[in-house]
Amino acid sequence: MSEVADFKPGLEGVVAVETEIAEPDREGGSLRYRGVDIEELVGRVPYEKVWGLLVDERLEPGMPDPEPYDPPHLTGNAPADAQAEIARLSGVWGLGKLHEISDEQARDDLARLSAQVMAIVARSARVADGHEDPIPDEVVAKGKTAAEKFLLRWRGEADPAHVKAIDTYWICTAEHGLNASTFTARIAASTGADAGAALSAAIGTLSGPLHGGAPAHVIPMIDEVAKMGDPERWVRDLLDRGDRIMGFGHRIYRTEDPRARLLSRTAEELGSPRVETARALEEAALAELKRRHPERELPTNVEYWAAVVLDVAHIPAPLTPAMFACARVAGWSAHILEQKRVRRLIRPSARYVGPGARSLSDVA
Ligand code: COA
């Protein structure tokens, strides 16, 4: 009976797990990884050390460099390539099932796989650019950080502004509690699946626009507004058509998304040519959303300013879900390990609302 009464579509507000990894401060508009505010991390430590903070609760040694691996059959569709290759690596590396291996072994498997996600995405992006030949390892090895190595592996060069854009984006989006992909990773981990299966399941959730994919829709929006020159009218027209403005609204933050704040600052610092229009559109969108939804705060979310920052590094729209995957390997890995320690299968209930008992002859 209580199950029926408690049903919430979308599970909004339902507490499904307890976690020690990240704390989004809903009212205060801040985000802390293992207690440390992300404001303190950006610009001080590179992403791979933040991976260490989230997964190991210490910066060192952090996420390792990817080991040599030549992914076969890359298509240039980076999220699909990452999902397929990470699942395949379970077989190639003979990874053990999470319920049968030690926490240390699981951590090491996740570290190897996380690093490999970055390498596969970079290689896939290179294929999408029309280059079949990989960049030589000695060129990639010249990079000092994971973000720099990522760009070297993709393009053979790494502009410092592009490195900063990607590093900041990865840190800001490394972890955020139980969103769709992380929940998926934990569900897979709760069955005792291996680390590759759990990570590839998580990557599979990123192909829709409502999670990790919104940045792909933001830049075209900003460009349309720049062309039209009237952000207020553009927003009104879109909402009148019943569409949503990508990059606004969030299940958790009701006041301000701290990641949006940090990334908007970064976009400004890096001299993004789209900042001015992005600010005008943001202002118009917030005002109109407030007018139409006075009962509900719909703040700018991380994906809006993430799009502008990723644009500084010339990240093409189709690559944005894969960029999110590169960042979130830290959060997914930490949650997979946390779930492993819980040792409890995640298995909620469904309330049956279909037809009552009937005979096969009644079926059309
Ligand atoms: N633009 C226009 N209206 C929006 C909106 C947006 N970006 N976000 C929410 N709303 C409106 C909905 O239409 C709905 O109105 P209604 O009650 O009249 O039907 C109301 O606000 C509540 O929407 P709901 O989907 O229940 O909010 P949520 O908190 O569950 O959803 C998101 C959160 C992120 C899925 C939602 O805000 C959204 O779709 N945003 C755009 C996509 C996006 O930016 N995704 C990236 C998230 S990080």
PDB file of N, CA and C in Angstrom, residues 28-90:
ATOM      1  N   GLY A  28      22.400  26.792  -1.005  1.00  0.00           N
ATOM      2  CA  GLY A  28      23.564  27.686  -0.968  1.00  0.00           C
ATOM      3  C   GLY A  28      24.229  27.872  -2.319  1.00  0.00           C
ATOM      4  N   GLY A  29      23.816  27.058  -3.321  1.00  0.00           N
ATOM      5  CA  GLY A  29      24.407  27.186  -4.647  1.00  0.00           C
ATOM      6  C   GLY A  29      25.891  26.854  -4.668  1.00  0.00           C
ATOM      7  N   SER A  30      26.269  25.758  -3.982  1.00  0.00           N
ATOM      8  CA  SER A  30      27.666  25.323  -4.102  1.00  0.00           C
ATOM      9  C   SER A  30      27.706  23.799  -4.265  1.00  0.00           C
ATOM     10  N   LEU A  31      28.875  23.315  -4.672  1.00  0.00           N
ATOM     11  CA  LEU A  31      29.053  21.880  -4.898  1.00  0.00           C
ATOM     12  C   LEU A  31      30.386  21.476  -4.295  1.00  0.00           C
ATOM     13  N   ARG A  32      30.345  20.462  -3.430  1.00  0.00           N
ATOM     14  CA  ARG A  32      31.577  20.021  -2.768  1.00  0.00           C
ATOM     15  C   ARG A  32      31.867  18.567  -3.105  1.00  0.00           C
ATOM     16  N   TYR A  33      33.131  18.300  -3.468  1.00  0.00           N
ATOM     17  CA  TYR A  33      33.582  16.931  -3.695  1.00  0.00           C
ATOM     18  C   TYR A  33      34.311  16.466  -2.436  1.00  0.00           C
ATOM     19  N   ARG A  34      33.786  15.443  -1.775  1.00  0.00           N
ATOM     20  CA  ARG A  34      34.369  14.950  -0.513  1.00  0.00           C
ATOM     21  C   ARG A  34      34.613  16.110   0.455  1.00  0.00           C
ATOM     22  N   GLY A  35      33.709  17.072   0.429  1.00  0.00           N
ATOM     23  CA  GLY A  35      33.776  18.208   1.347  1.00  0.00           C
ATOM     24  C   GLY A  35      34.480  19.434   0.786  1.00  0.00           C
ATOM     25  N   VAL A  36      35.186  19.302  -0.339  1.00  0.00           N
ATOM     26  CA  VAL A  36      35.969  20.418  -0.887  1.00  0.00           C
ATOM     27  C   VAL A  36      35.159  21.131  -1.982  1.00  0.00           C
ATOM     28  N   ASP A  37      34.999  22.442  -1.826  1.00  0.00           N
ATOM     29  CA  ASP A  37      34.233  23.238  -2.798  1.00  0.00           C
ATOM     30  C   ASP A  37      34.943  23.222  -4.156  1.00  0.00           C
ATOM     31  N   ILE A  38      34.181  23.027  -5.234  1.00  0.00           N
ATOM     32  CA  ILE A  38      34.824  22.983  -6.563  1.00  0.00           C
ATOM     33  C   ILE A  38      35.512  24.309  -6.908  1.00  0.00           C
ATOM     34  N   GLU A  39      35.048  25.390  -6.273  1.00  0.00           N
ATOM     35  CA  GLU A  39      35.696  26.699  -6.510  1.00  0.00           C
ATOM     36  C   GLU A  39      37.178  26.630  -6.135  1.00  0.00           C
ATOM     37  N   GLU A  40      37.489  25.777  -5.121  1.00  0.00           N
ATOM     38  CA  GLU A  40      38.874  25.672  -4.649  1.00  0.00           C
ATOM     39  C   GLU A  40      39.718  24.790  -5.566  1.00  0.00           C
ATOM     40  N   LEU A  41      39.051  23.958  -6.349  1.00  0.00           N
ATOM     41  CA  LEU A  41      39.794  22.988  -7.162  1.00  0.00           C
ATOM     42  C   LEU A  41      40.197  23.554  -8.525  1.00  0.00           C
ATOM     43  N   VAL A  42      39.262  24.275  -9.145  1.00  0.00           N
ATOM     44  CA  VAL A  42      39.517  24.764 -10.512  1.00  0.00           C
ATOM     45  C   VAL A  42      40.733  25.692 -10.535  1.00  0.00           C
ATOM     46  N   GLY A  43      41.660  25.396 -11.431  1.00  0.00           N
ATOM     47  CA  GLY A  43      42.860  26.227 -11.578  1.00  0.00           C
ATOM     48  C   GLY A  43      43.977  25.853 -10.611  1.00  0.00           C
ATOM     49  N   ARG A  44      43.646  25.055  -9.562  1.00  0.00           N
ATOM     50  CA  ARG A  44      44.677  24.662  -8.582  1.00  0.00           C
ATOM     51  C   ARG A  44      45.214  23.270  -8.856  1.00  0.00           C
ATOM     52  N   VAL A  45      44.293  22.343  -9.143  1.00  0.00           N
ATOM     53  CA  VAL A  45      44.730  20.972  -9.444  1.00  0.00           C
ATOM     54  C   VAL A  45      44.075  20.542 -10.755  1.00  0.00           C
ATOM     55  N   PRO A  46      44.781  19.738 -11.539  1.00  0.00           N
ATOM     56  CA  PRO A  46      44.179  19.309 -12.807  1.00  0.00           C
ATOM     57  C   PRO A  46      43.141  18.213 -12.574  1.00  0.00           C
ATOM     58  N   TYR A  47      42.328  17.985 -13.607  1.00  0.00           N
ATOM     59  CA  TYR A  47      41.227  17.026 -13.501  1.00  0.00           C
ATOM     60  C   TYR A  47      41.658  15.670 -12.939  1.00  0.00           C
ATOM     61  N   GLU A  48      42.803  15.142 -13.392  1.00  0.00           N
ATOM     62  CA  GLU A  48      43.165  13.772 -12.988  1.00  0.00           C
ATOM     63  C   GLU A  48      43.371  13.647 -11.478  1.00  0.00           C
ATOM     64  N   LYS A  49      43.738  14.765 -10.818  1.00  0.00           N
ATOM     65  CA  LYS A  49      43.867  14.734  -9.349  1.00  0.00           C
ATOM     66  C   LYS A  49      42.490  14.818  -8.695  1.00  0.00           C
ATOM     67  N   VAL A  50      41.569  15.525  -9.352  1.00  0.00           N
ATOM     68  CA  VAL A  50      40.191  15.580  -8.850  1.00  0.00           C
ATOM     69  C   VAL A  50      39.572  14.179  -8.929  1.00  0.00           C
ATOM     70  N   TRP A  51      39.936  13.432  -9.966  1.00  0.00           N
ATOM     71  CA  TRP A  51      39.527  12.023 -10.063  1.00  0.00           C
ATOM     72  C   TRP A  51      39.982  11.290  -8.787  1.00  0.00           C
ATOM     73  N   GLY A  52      41.231  11.539  -8.375  1.00  0.00           N
ATOM     74  CA  GLY A  52      41.766  10.915  -7.163  1.00  0.00           C
ATOM     75  C   GLY A  52      40.972  11.322  -5.929  1.00  0.00           C
ATOM     76  N   LEU A  53      40.663  12.616  -5.825  1.00  0.00           N
ATOM     77  CA  LEU A  53      39.898  13.109  -4.674  1.00  0.00           C
ATOM     78  C   LEU A  53      38.548  12.388  -4.593  1.00  0.00           C
ATOM     79  N   LEU A  54      37.884  12.256  -5.724  1.00  0.00           N
ATOM     80  CA  LEU A  54      36.552  11.646  -5.726  1.00  0.00           C
ATOM     81  C   LEU A  54      36.607  10.137  -5.490  1.00  0.00           C
ATOM     82  N   VAL A  55      37.563   9.470  -6.105  1.00  0.00           N
ATOM     83  CA  VAL A  55      37.590   8.008  -6.044  1.00  0.00           C
ATOM     84  C   VAL A  55      38.332   7.513  -4.800  1.00  0.00           C
ATOM     85  N   ASP A  56      39.494   8.103  -4.506  1.00  0.00           N
ATOM     86  CA  ASP A  56      40.349   7.612  -3.417  1.00  0.00           C
ATOM     87  C   ASP A  56      40.297   8.495  -2.178  1.00  0.00           C
ATOM     88  N   GLU A  57      39.633   9.596  -2.270  1.00  0.00           N
ATOM     89  CA  GLU A  57      39.593  10.625  -1.221  1.00  0.00           C
ATOM     90  C   GLU A  57      40.975  11.225  -0.965  1.00  0.00           C
ATOM     91  N   ARG A  58      41.844  11.167  -1.935  1.00  0.00           N
ATOM     92  CA  ARG A  58      43.127  11.884  -1.882  1.00  0.00           C
ATOM     93  C   ARG A  58      43.556  12.210  -3.309  1.00  0.00           C
ATOM     94  N   LEU A  59      44.348  13.264  -3.426  1.00  0.00           N
ATOM     95  CA  LEU A  59      44.702  13.714  -4.775  1.00  0.00           C
ATOM     96  C   LEU A  59      45.651  12.747  -5.477  1.00  0.00           C
ATOM     97  N   GLU A  60      46.575  12.175  -4.694  1.00  0.00           N
ATOM     98  CA  GLU A  60      47.593  11.297  -5.290  1.00  0.00           C
ATOM     99  C   GLU A  60      47.214   9.835  -5.140  1.00  0.00           C
ATOM    100  N   PRO A  61      47.456   8.974  -6.095  1.00  0.00           N
ATOM    101  CA  PRO A  61      48.137   9.265  -7.357  1.00  0.00           C
ATOM    102  C   PRO A  61      47.194   9.829  -8.435  1.00  0.00           C
ATOM    103  N   GLY A  62      45.903   9.800  -8.213  1.00  0.00           N
ATOM    104  CA  GLY A  62      44.980  10.299  -9.228  1.00  0.00           C
ATOM    105  C   GLY A  62      44.771   9.307 -10.364  1.00  0.00           C
ATOM    106  N   MET A  63      44.124   9.784 -11.415  1.00  0.00           N
ATOM    107  CA  MET A  63      43.866   8.915 -12.563  1.00  0.00           C
ATOM    108  C   MET A  63      45.163   8.718 -13.357  1.00  0.00           C
ATOM    109  N   PRO A  64      45.488   7.476 -13.711  1.00  0.00           N
ATOM    110  CA  PRO A  64      46.741   7.247 -14.462  1.00  0.00           C
ATOM    111  C   PRO A  64      46.612   7.688 -15.917  1.00  0.00           C
ATOM    112  N   ASP A  65      47.737   7.654 -16.616  1.00  0.00           N
ATOM    113  CA  ASP A  65      47.703   7.844 -18.072  1.00  0.00           C
ATOM    114  C   ASP A  65      47.086   6.597 -18.704  1.00  0.00           C
ATOM    115  N   PRO A  66      46.438   6.758 -19.853  1.00  0.00           N
ATOM    116  CA  PRO A  66      45.915   5.557 -20.516  1.00  0.00           C
ATOM    117  C   PRO A  66      47.049   4.647 -20.968  1.00  0.00           C
ATOM    118  N   GLU A  67      46.869   3.348 -20.811  1.00  0.00           N
ATOM    119  CA  GLU A  67      47.906   2.434 -21.287  1.00  0.00           C
ATOM    120  C   GLU A  67      47.721   2.194 -22.780  1.00  0.00           C
ATOM    121  N   PRO A  68      48.782   1.741 -23.465  1.00  0.00           N
ATOM    122  CA  PRO A  68      48.649   1.554 -24.914  1.00  0.00           C
ATOM    123  C   PRO A  68      47.526   0.582 -25.239  1.00  0.00           C
ATOM    124  N   TYR A  69      46.623   0.994 -26.095  1.00  0.00           N
ATOM    125  CA  TYR A  69      45.527   0.134 -26.552  1.00  0.00           C
ATOM    126  C   TYR A  69      45.051   0.686 -27.880  1.00  0.00           C
ATOM    127  N   ASP A  70      44.921  -0.183 -28.850  1.00  0.00           N
ATOM    128  CA  ASP A  70      44.516   0.265 -30.176  1.00  0.00           C
ATOM    129  C   ASP A  70      43.072  -0.147 -30.411  1.00  0.00           C
ATOM    130  N   PRO A  71      42.116   0.776 -30.199  1.00  0.00           N
ATOM    131  CA  PRO A  71      40.712   0.368 -30.343  1.00  0.00           C
ATOM    132  C   PRO A  71      40.368   0.076 -31.801  1.00  0.00           C
ATOM    133  N   PRO A  72      39.821  -1.112 -32.072  1.00  0.00           N
ATOM    134  CA  PRO A  72      39.479  -1.428 -33.461  1.00  0.00           C
ATOM    135  C   PRO A  72      38.134  -0.824 -33.834  1.00  0.00           C
ATOM    136  N   HIS A  73      37.890  -0.632 -35.090  1.00  0.00           N
ATOM    137  CA  HIS A  73      36.569  -0.254 -35.629  1.00  0.00           C
ATOM    138  C   HIS A  73      35.998   1.031 -35.048  1.00  0.00           C
ATOM    139  N   LEU A  74      36.799   2.069 -34.824  1.00  0.00           N
ATOM    140  CA  LEU A  74      36.206   3.321 -34.349  1.00  0.00           C
ATOM    141  C   LEU A  74      35.346   3.916 -35.453  1.00  0.00           C
ATOM    142  N   THR A  75      34.183   4.461 -35.073  1.00  0.00           N
ATOM    143  CA  THR A  75      33.249   4.984 -36.073  1.00  0.00           C
ATOM    144  C   THR A  75      33.315   6.500 -36.204  1.00  0.00           C
ATOM    145  N   GLY A  76      33.875   7.171 -35.174  1.00  0.00           N
ATOM    146  CA  GLY A  76      33.832   8.629 -35.171  1.00  0.00           C
ATOM    147  C   GLY A  76      32.632   9.157 -34.400  1.00  0.00           C
ATOM    148  N   ASN A  77      31.737   8.268 -33.987  1.00  0.00           N
ATOM    149  CA  ASN A  77      30.637   8.645 -33.078  1.00  0.00           C
ATOM    150  C   ASN A  77      31.160   8.364 -31.672  1.00  0.00           C
ATOM    151  N   ALA A  78      31.683   9.400 -31.023  1.00  0.00           N
ATOM    152  CA  ALA A  78      32.475   9.184 -29.810  1.00  0.00           C
ATOM    153  C   ALA A  78      31.715   8.529 -28.653  1.00  0.00           C
ATOM    154  N   PRO A  79      30.464   8.958 -28.347  1.00  0.00           N
ATOM    155  CA  PRO A  79      29.787   8.273 -27.236  1.00  0.00           C
ATOM    156  C   PRO A  79      29.576   6.787 -27.534  1.00  0.00           C
ATOM    157  N   ALA A  80      29.188   6.490 -28.785  1.00  0.00           N
ATOM    158  CA  ALA A  80      28.967   5.085 -29.156  1.00  0.00           C
ATOM    159  C   ALA A  80      30.281   4.316 -29.118  1.00  0.00           C
ATOM    160  N   ASP A  81      31.362   4.931 -29.623  1.00  0.00           N
ATOM    161  CA  ASP A  81      32.678   4.267 -29.595  1.00  0.00           C
ATOM    162  C   ASP A  81      33.120   4.007 -28.153  1.00  0.00           C
ATOM    163  N   ALA A  82      32.933   5.002 -27.288  1.00  0.00           N
ATOM    164  CA  ALA A  82      33.374   4.829 -25.892  1.00  0.00           C
ATOM    165  C   ALA A  82      32.559   3.734 -25.219  1.00  0.00           C
ATOM    166  N   GLN A  83      31.244   3.754 -25.469  1.00  0.00           N
ATOM    167  CA  GLN A  83      30.398   2.744 -24.823  1.00  0.00           C
ATOM    168  C   GLN A  83      30.800   1.334 -25.271  1.00  0.00           C
ATOM    169  N   ALA A  84      30.975   1.173 -26.587  1.00  0.00           N
ATOM    170  CA  ALA A  84      31.299  -0.153 -27.121  1.00  0.00           C
ATOM    171  C   ALA A  84      32.693  -0.603 -26.674  1.00  0.00           C
ATOM    172  N   GLU A  85      33.663   0.293 -26.768  1.00  0.00           N
ATOM    173  CA  GLU A  85      35.047  -0.090 -26.454  1.00  0.00           C
ATOM    174  C   GLU A  85      35.238  -0.391 -24.969  1.00  0.00           C
ATOM    175  N   ILE A  86      34.576   0.386 -24.114  1.00  0.00           N
ATOM    176  CA  ILE A  86      34.731   0.144 -22.672  1.00  0.00           C
ATOM    177  C   ILE A  86      34.109  -1.203 -22.304  1.00  0.00           C
ATOM    178  N   ALA A  87      32.978  -1.540 -22.926  1.00  0.00           N
ATOM    179  CA  ALA A  87      32.377  -2.860 -22.682  1.00  0.00           C
ATOM    180  C   ALA A  87      33.323  -3.959 -23.196  1.00  0.00           C
ATOM    181  N   ARG A  88      33.916  -3.720 -24.362  1.00  0.00           N
ATOM    182  CA  ARG A  88      34.820  -4.717 -24.969  1.00  0.00           C
ATOM    183  C   ARG A  88      36.058  -4.965 -24.117  1.00  0.00           C
ATOM    184  N   LEU A  89      36.545  -3.855 -23.482  1.00  0.00           N
ATOM    185  CA  LEU A  89      37.774  -3.986 -22.689  1.00  0.00           C
ATOM    186  C   LEU A  89      37.608  -4.962 -21.518  1.00  0.00           C
ATOM    187  N   SER A  90      36.378  -5.123 -21.028  1.00  0.00           N
ATOM    188  CA  SER A  90      36.147  -6.121 -19.970  1.00  0.00           C
ATOM    189  C   SER A  90      36.636  -7.479 -20.446  1.00  0.00           C
TER     190      SER A  90
END
